[in-house]
Amino acid sequence: MCTCITYTNGDFYFGRNLDLDCSFGEAVTITPRNFPLYFRKAGRLDRHYAMIGMASANDTFPLYAEAVNEKGLAMAGLNFPGNAFYPSADDTGLELTSFEVIAWFLGTFASVAEAESCLKELKVVDIPFSAQMPAAPLHWMLADRERCLVLEAVREGLKIYENPFGVLTNNPPFDYHRVNMTNYMNLTAQSPWNRFAESLELKPYAQGIGAVGLPGDASSASRFVRAAFMKWNSAAPAEEQANVAQFFHILDSVAMIRGTVVTEQGTFDITTYSCCMNGRTGVYYYKTYDNSHLRTIDMHQENLDGDVLIIKAI
């Protein structure tokens, strides 16, 4: 259960809510240019673009949930159980595991346009990180300030969608969300006018009535619509503090509060953390469920020519 968004207002921003019922050992992780990235089937990258994001704390490979590289290309993986399908590796084409996708794309490419060159040969294959960590069922959002794509590895193969909304949640597949948005095309942030019947004198009785019908539940379909409405109707001065504040307000509108979403196992899904990354500056902002104080890490304040992962406990 997660929500990912893009936001452009002067600078380009990318981030997400990570909604889980437990921690995955997350830490803000900077991968410098000379940290060797070893891929199970795709060789190795000895030198690559530097990147910053939230990853499972691991000093052998950056297991990113989301990240942005020094060129402003960003990517996030979101839970996609029941639909994600990874075939066995057969040593043809570009084969990546689900935990390698973000590091490979952000290490290799500077833009979505560049990344498109490899998508026709890409296969996400069924190789676990370890015996204790099976391949996570994910789909991905890849974006820069110009374009946004969704990548879904399903039984029919890898599906690639242009994403004009700049929003991604979870199941169903993206094609459903794209069609479902048309059910809400009459919503407006403005005061509505009477389209019900010309002969009836119907007038708004309060502000905000134009968005009556905007879903407020925590389902992935509803979060997609709500996040898109908030994003595309948001207004903020085009400066850093206002943009970052606005970004987190949008994420807060689809955040999960402990006790409001109970899993089949009887646990509670919560918004474990929320983050926002500035694609131009490489600054990573985040807050956690139990600490709403906004913390900031600037990857350019670190040695980006190093060869060791830089792990910042949260």
mmCIF file with all atom_site columns, C-alpha atoms in Angstrom, residues 171-292:
data_model
loop_
_atom_site.group_PDB
_atom_site.id
_atom_site.type_symbol
_atom_site.label_atom_id
_atom_site.label_alt_id
_atom_site.label_comp_id
_atom_site.label_asym_id
_atom_site.label_entity_id
_atom_site.label_seq_id
_atom_site.pdbx_PDB_ins_code
_atom_site.Cartn_x
_atom_site.Cartn_y
_atom_site.Cartn_z
_atom_site.occupancy
_atom_site.B_iso_or_equiv
_atom_site.pdbx_formal_charge
_atom_site.auth_seq_id
_atom_site.auth_comp_id
_atom_site.auth_asym_id
_atom_site.auth_atom_id
_atom_site.pdbx_PDB_model_num
ATOM 1   C CA . ASN A 1 171 ? -3.561  -2.774  -7.616  1.00 0.00 ? 171 ASN A CA 1
ATOM 2   C CA . PRO A 1 172 ? -5.367  -2.870  -10.004 1.00 0.00 ? 172 PRO A CA 1
ATOM 3   C CA . PRO A 1 173 ? -2.977  -2.401  -12.965 1.00 0.00 ? 173 PRO A CA 1
ATOM 4   C CA . PHE A 1 174 ? -2.350  1.114   -14.247 1.00 0.00 ? 174 PHE A CA 1
ATOM 5   C CA . ASP A 1 175 ? -4.710  0.681   -17.188 1.00 0.00 ? 175 ASP A CA 1
ATOM 6   C CA . TYR A 1 176 ? -7.611  0.459   -14.714 1.00 0.00 ? 176 TYR A CA 1
ATOM 7   C CA . HIS A 1 177 ? -6.577  3.647   -12.905 1.00 0.00 ? 177 HIS A CA 1
ATOM 8   C CA . ARG A 1 178 ? -6.307  5.489   -16.223 1.00 0.00 ? 178 ARG A CA 1
ATOM 9   C CA . VAL A 1 179 ? -9.885  4.574   -17.158 1.00 0.00 ? 179 VAL A CA 1
ATOM 10  C CA . ASN A 1 180 ? -11.231 5.056   -13.625 1.00 0.00 ? 180 ASN A CA 1
ATOM 11  C CA . MET A 1 181 ? -10.113 8.693   -13.621 1.00 0.00 ? 181 MET A CA 1
ATOM 12  C CA . THR A 1 182 ? -12.826 9.505   -16.156 1.00 0.00 ? 182 THR A CA 1
ATOM 13  C CA . ASN A 1 183 ? -15.421 8.720   -13.475 1.00 0.00 ? 183 ASN A CA 1
ATOM 14  C CA . TYR A 1 184 ? -14.266 11.864  -11.654 1.00 0.00 ? 184 TYR A CA 1
ATOM 15  C CA . MET A 1 185 ? -13.819 14.306  -14.517 1.00 0.00 ? 185 MET A CA 1
ATOM 16  C CA . ASN A 1 186 ? -16.663 16.511  -13.252 1.00 0.00 ? 186 ASN A CA 1
ATOM 17  C CA . LEU A 1 187 ? -14.934 17.257  -9.935  1.00 0.00 ? 187 LEU A CA 1
ATOM 18  C CA . THR A 1 188 ? -13.662 20.799  -9.571  1.00 0.00 ? 188 THR A CA 1
ATOM 19  C CA . ALA A 1 189 ? -11.868 22.883  -6.970  1.00 0.00 ? 189 ALA A CA 1
ATOM 20  C CA . GLN A 1 190 ? -14.105 25.811  -7.952  1.00 0.00 ? 190 GLN A CA 1
ATOM 21  C CA . SER A 1 191 ? -17.619 26.547  -6.880  1.00 0.00 ? 191 SER A CA 1
ATOM 22  C CA . PRO A 1 192 ? -19.881 24.436  -9.135  1.00 0.00 ? 192 PRO A CA 1
ATOM 23  C CA . TRP A 1 193 ? -22.806 25.616  -11.203 1.00 0.00 ? 193 TRP A CA 1
ATOM 24  C CA . ASN A 1 194 ? -26.130 23.882  -11.628 1.00 0.00 ? 194 ASN A CA 1
ATOM 25  C CA . ARG A 1 195 ? -25.972 21.278  -14.377 1.00 0.00 ? 195 ARG A CA 1
ATOM 26  C CA . PHE A 1 196 ? -28.587 19.039  -12.792 1.00 0.00 ? 196 PHE A CA 1
ATOM 27  C CA . ALA A 1 197 ? -31.621 20.759  -14.321 1.00 0.00 ? 197 ALA A CA 1
ATOM 28  C CA . GLU A 1 198 ? -31.928 24.302  -15.649 1.00 0.00 ? 198 GLU A CA 1
ATOM 29  C CA . SER A 1 199 ? -35.421 24.685  -14.251 1.00 0.00 ? 199 SER A CA 1
ATOM 30  C CA . LEU A 1 200 ? -34.268 24.013  -10.663 1.00 0.00 ? 200 LEU A CA 1
ATOM 31  C CA . GLU A 1 201 ? -32.655 26.766  -8.622  1.00 0.00 ? 201 GLU A CA 1
ATOM 32  C CA . LEU A 1 202 ? -29.773 24.812  -7.107  1.00 0.00 ? 202 LEU A CA 1
ATOM 33  C CA . LYS A 1 203 ? -26.948 26.807  -5.553  1.00 0.00 ? 203 LYS A CA 1
ATOM 34  C CA . PRO A 1 204 ? -23.871 25.835  -3.503  1.00 0.00 ? 204 PRO A CA 1
ATOM 35  C CA . TYR A 1 205 ? -24.410 26.158  0.242   1.00 0.00 ? 205 TYR A CA 1
ATOM 36  C CA . ALA A 1 206 ? -20.705 26.016  1.205   1.00 0.00 ? 206 ALA A CA 1
ATOM 37  C CA . GLN A 1 207 ? -17.175 26.088  -0.187  1.00 0.00 ? 207 GLN A CA 1
ATOM 38  C CA . GLY A 1 208 ? -15.729 22.832  -1.538  1.00 0.00 ? 208 GLY A CA 1
ATOM 39  C CA . ILE A 1 209 ? -18.932 21.406  -2.997  1.00 0.00 ? 209 ILE A CA 1
ATOM 40  C CA . GLY A 1 210 ? -17.319 21.117  -6.404  1.00 0.00 ? 210 GLY A CA 1
ATOM 41  C CA . ALA A 1 211 ? -15.346 18.132  -5.130  1.00 0.00 ? 211 ALA A CA 1
ATOM 42  C CA . VAL A 1 212 ? -18.285 16.230  -3.630  1.00 0.00 ? 212 VAL A CA 1
ATOM 43  C CA . GLY A 1 213 ? -17.689 12.634  -4.649  1.00 0.00 ? 213 GLY A CA 1
ATOM 44  C CA . LEU A 1 214 ? -13.919 12.771  -4.263  1.00 0.00 ? 214 LEU A CA 1
ATOM 45  C CA . PRO A 1 215 ? -13.107 9.425   -2.587  1.00 0.00 ? 215 PRO A CA 1
ATOM 46  C CA . GLY A 1 216 ? -11.562 9.505   0.854   1.00 0.00 ? 216 GLY A CA 1
ATOM 47  C CA . ASP A 1 217 ? -10.994 5.850   1.687   1.00 0.00 ? 217 ASP A CA 1
ATOM 48  C CA . ALA A 1 218 ? -7.584  4.163   1.745   1.00 0.00 ? 218 ALA A CA 1
ATOM 49  C CA . SER A 1 219 ? -8.068  1.831   -1.218  1.00 0.00 ? 219 SER A CA 1
ATOM 50  C CA . SER A 1 220 ? -5.484  2.141   -3.969  1.00 0.00 ? 220 SER A CA 1
ATOM 51  C CA . ALA A 1 221 ? -8.056  3.275   -6.545  1.00 0.00 ? 221 ALA A CA 1
ATOM 52  C CA . SER A 1 222 ? -9.346  5.997   -4.227  1.00 0.00 ? 222 SER A CA 1
ATOM 53  C CA . ARG A 1 223 ? -5.867  7.146   -3.230  1.00 0.00 ? 223 ARG A CA 1
ATOM 54  C CA . PHE A 1 224 ? -4.948  7.430   -6.912  1.00 0.00 ? 224 PHE A CA 1
ATOM 55  C CA . VAL A 1 225 ? -7.896  9.734   -7.618  1.00 0.00 ? 225 VAL A CA 1
ATOM 56  C CA . ARG A 1 226 ? -7.459  11.771  -4.453  1.00 0.00 ? 226 ARG A CA 1
ATOM 57  C CA . ALA A 1 227 ? -3.716  12.275  -4.918  1.00 0.00 ? 227 ALA A CA 1
ATOM 58  C CA . ALA A 1 228 ? -4.222  13.274  -8.559  1.00 0.00 ? 228 ALA A CA 1
ATOM 59  C CA . PHE A 1 229 ? -6.938  15.785  -7.628  1.00 0.00 ? 229 PHE A CA 1
ATOM 60  C CA . MET A 1 230 ? -4.804  17.322  -4.896  1.00 0.00 ? 230 MET A CA 1
ATOM 61  C CA . LYS A 1 231 ? -1.719  17.474  -7.103  1.00 0.00 ? 231 LYS A CA 1
ATOM 62  C CA . TRP A 1 232 ? -3.347  18.967  -10.195 1.00 0.00 ? 232 TRP A CA 1
ATOM 63  C CA . ASN A 1 233 ? -5.344  21.515  -8.224  1.00 0.00 ? 233 ASN A CA 1
ATOM 64  C CA . SER A 1 234 ? -2.554  22.550  -5.882  1.00 0.00 ? 234 SER A CA 1
ATOM 65  C CA . ALA A 1 235 ? -1.203  26.108  -5.856  1.00 0.00 ? 235 ALA A CA 1
ATOM 66  C CA . ALA A 1 236 ? 2.026   27.220  -4.223  1.00 0.00 ? 236 ALA A CA 1
ATOM 67  C CA . PRO A 1 237 ? 4.711   29.861  -4.747  1.00 0.00 ? 237 PRO A CA 1
ATOM 68  C CA . ALA A 1 238 ? 7.503   28.510  -6.958  1.00 0.00 ? 238 ALA A CA 1
ATOM 69  C CA . GLU A 1 239 ? 10.138  28.391  -4.234  1.00 0.00 ? 239 GLU A CA 1
ATOM 70  C CA . GLU A 1 240 ? 11.670  25.511  -2.292  1.00 0.00 ? 240 GLU A CA 1
ATOM 71  C CA . GLN A 1 241 ? 10.082  25.812  1.136   1.00 0.00 ? 241 GLN A CA 1
ATOM 72  C CA . ALA A 1 242 ? 6.580   26.295  -0.264  1.00 0.00 ? 242 ALA A CA 1
ATOM 73  C CA . ASN A 1 243 ? 6.992   23.493  -2.812  1.00 0.00 ? 243 ASN A CA 1
ATOM 74  C CA . VAL A 1 244 ? 8.228   20.980  -0.261  1.00 0.00 ? 244 VAL A CA 1
ATOM 75  C CA . ALA A 1 245 ? 5.452   21.926  2.164   1.00 0.00 ? 245 ALA A CA 1
ATOM 76  C CA . GLN A 1 246 ? 2.877   21.565  -0.608  1.00 0.00 ? 246 GLN A CA 1
ATOM 77  C CA . PHE A 1 247 ? 4.292   18.192  -1.630  1.00 0.00 ? 247 PHE A CA 1
ATOM 78  C CA . PHE A 1 248 ? 3.911   16.820  1.885   1.00 0.00 ? 248 PHE A CA 1
ATOM 79  C CA . HIS A 1 249 ? 0.399   18.258  2.193   1.00 0.00 ? 249 HIS A CA 1
ATOM 80  C CA . ILE A 1 250 ? -0.556  16.258  -0.914  1.00 0.00 ? 250 ILE A CA 1
ATOM 81  C CA . LEU A 1 251 ? 0.957   13.094  0.542   1.00 0.00 ? 251 LEU A CA 1
ATOM 82  C CA . ASP A 1 252 ? -0.738  13.745  3.887   1.00 0.00 ? 252 ASP A CA 1
ATOM 83  C CA . SER A 1 253 ? -4.107  13.741  2.120   1.00 0.00 ? 253 SER A CA 1
ATOM 84  C CA . VAL A 1 254 ? -3.630  10.037  1.282   1.00 0.00 ? 254 VAL A CA 1
ATOM 85  C CA . ALA A 1 255 ? -1.671  8.951   4.359   1.00 0.00 ? 255 ALA A CA 1
ATOM 86  C CA . MET A 1 256 ? -2.733  5.988   6.500   1.00 0.00 ? 256 MET A CA 1
ATOM 87  C CA . ILE A 1 257 ? -3.443  6.437   10.198  1.00 0.00 ? 257 ILE A CA 1
ATOM 88  C CA . ARG A 1 258 ? -2.769  3.545   12.545  1.00 0.00 ? 258 ARG A CA 1
ATOM 89  C CA . GLY A 1 259 ? -5.952  1.568   13.164  1.00 0.00 ? 259 GLY A CA 1
ATOM 90  C CA . THR A 1 260 ? -7.850  2.713   10.048  1.00 0.00 ? 260 THR A CA 1
ATOM 91  C CA . VAL A 1 261 ? -6.538  -0.041  7.751   1.00 0.00 ? 261 VAL A CA 1
ATOM 92  C CA . VAL A 1 262 ? -6.433  -3.532  9.267   1.00 0.00 ? 262 VAL A CA 1
ATOM 93  C CA . THR A 1 263 ? -4.664  -6.259  7.280   1.00 0.00 ? 263 THR A CA 1
ATOM 94  C CA . GLU A 1 264 ? -5.833  -9.861  6.949   1.00 0.00 ? 264 GLU A CA 1
ATOM 95  C CA . GLN A 1 265 ? -3.225  -10.747 9.581   1.00 0.00 ? 265 GLN A CA 1
ATOM 96  C CA . GLY A 1 266 ? -4.787  -8.312  12.057  1.00 0.00 ? 266 GLY A CA 1
ATOM 97  C CA . THR A 1 267 ? -1.952  -5.779  11.830  1.00 0.00 ? 267 THR A CA 1
ATOM 98  C CA . PHE A 1 268 ? -2.240  -2.083  10.962  1.00 0.00 ? 268 PHE A CA 1
ATOM 99  C CA . ASP A 1 269 ? -0.997  -0.495  7.756   1.00 0.00 ? 269 ASP A CA 1
ATOM 100 C CA . ILE A 1 270 ? 0.471   2.933   8.466   1.00 0.00 ? 270 ILE A CA 1
ATOM 101 C CA . THR A 1 271 ? 2.403   5.498   6.456   1.00 0.00 ? 271 THR A CA 1
ATOM 102 C CA . THR A 1 272 ? 5.804   4.386   7.739   1.00 0.00 ? 272 THR A CA 1
ATOM 103 C CA . TYR A 1 273 ? 7.481   7.368   6.092   1.00 0.00 ? 273 TYR A CA 1
ATOM 104 C CA . SER A 1 274 ? 6.828   10.086  3.528   1.00 0.00 ? 274 SER A CA 1
ATOM 105 C CA . CYS A 1 275 ? 9.535   11.546  1.330   1.00 0.00 ? 275 CYS A CA 1
ATOM 106 C CA . CYS A 1 276 ? 10.154  14.249  -1.255  1.00 0.00 ? 276 CYS A CA 1
ATOM 107 C CA . MET A 1 277 ? 13.200  14.562  -3.516  1.00 0.00 ? 277 MET A CA 1
ATOM 108 C CA . ASN A 1 278 ? 14.254  17.620  -5.470  1.00 0.00 ? 278 ASN A CA 1
ATOM 109 C CA . GLY A 1 279 ? 15.471  16.351  -8.840  1.00 0.00 ? 279 GLY A CA 1
ATOM 110 C CA . ARG A 1 280 ? 17.711  19.365  -9.478  1.00 0.00 ? 280 ARG A CA 1
ATOM 111 C CA . THR A 1 281 ? 19.411  19.706  -6.111  1.00 0.00 ? 281 THR A CA 1
ATOM 112 C CA . GLY A 1 282 ? 19.493  16.080  -4.982  1.00 0.00 ? 282 GLY A CA 1
ATOM 113 C CA . VAL A 1 283 ? 18.028  16.989  -1.601  1.00 0.00 ? 283 VAL A CA 1
ATOM 114 C CA . TYR A 1 284 ? 15.993  14.252  0.105   1.00 0.00 ? 284 TYR A CA 1
ATOM 115 C CA . TYR A 1 285 ? 13.318  15.329  2.596   1.00 0.00 ? 285 TYR A CA 1
ATOM 116 C CA . TYR A 1 286 ? 11.491  12.830  4.786   1.00 0.00 ? 286 TYR A CA 1
ATOM 117 C CA . LYS A 1 287 ? 9.388   12.349  7.897   1.00 0.00 ? 287 LYS A CA 1
ATOM 118 C CA . THR A 1 288 ? 8.291   9.194   9.707   1.00 0.00 ? 288 THR A CA 1
ATOM 119 C CA . TYR A 1 289 ? 5.023   8.118   11.267  1.00 0.00 ? 289 TYR A CA 1
ATOM 120 C CA . ASP A 1 290 ? 6.203   8.777   14.826  1.00 0.00 ? 290 ASP A CA 1
ATOM 121 C CA . ASN A 1 291 ? 8.236   11.893  14.042  1.00 0.00 ? 291 ASN A CA 1
ATOM 122 C CA . SER A 1 292 ? 6.622   14.511  11.814  1.00 0.00 ? 292 SER A CA 1
#
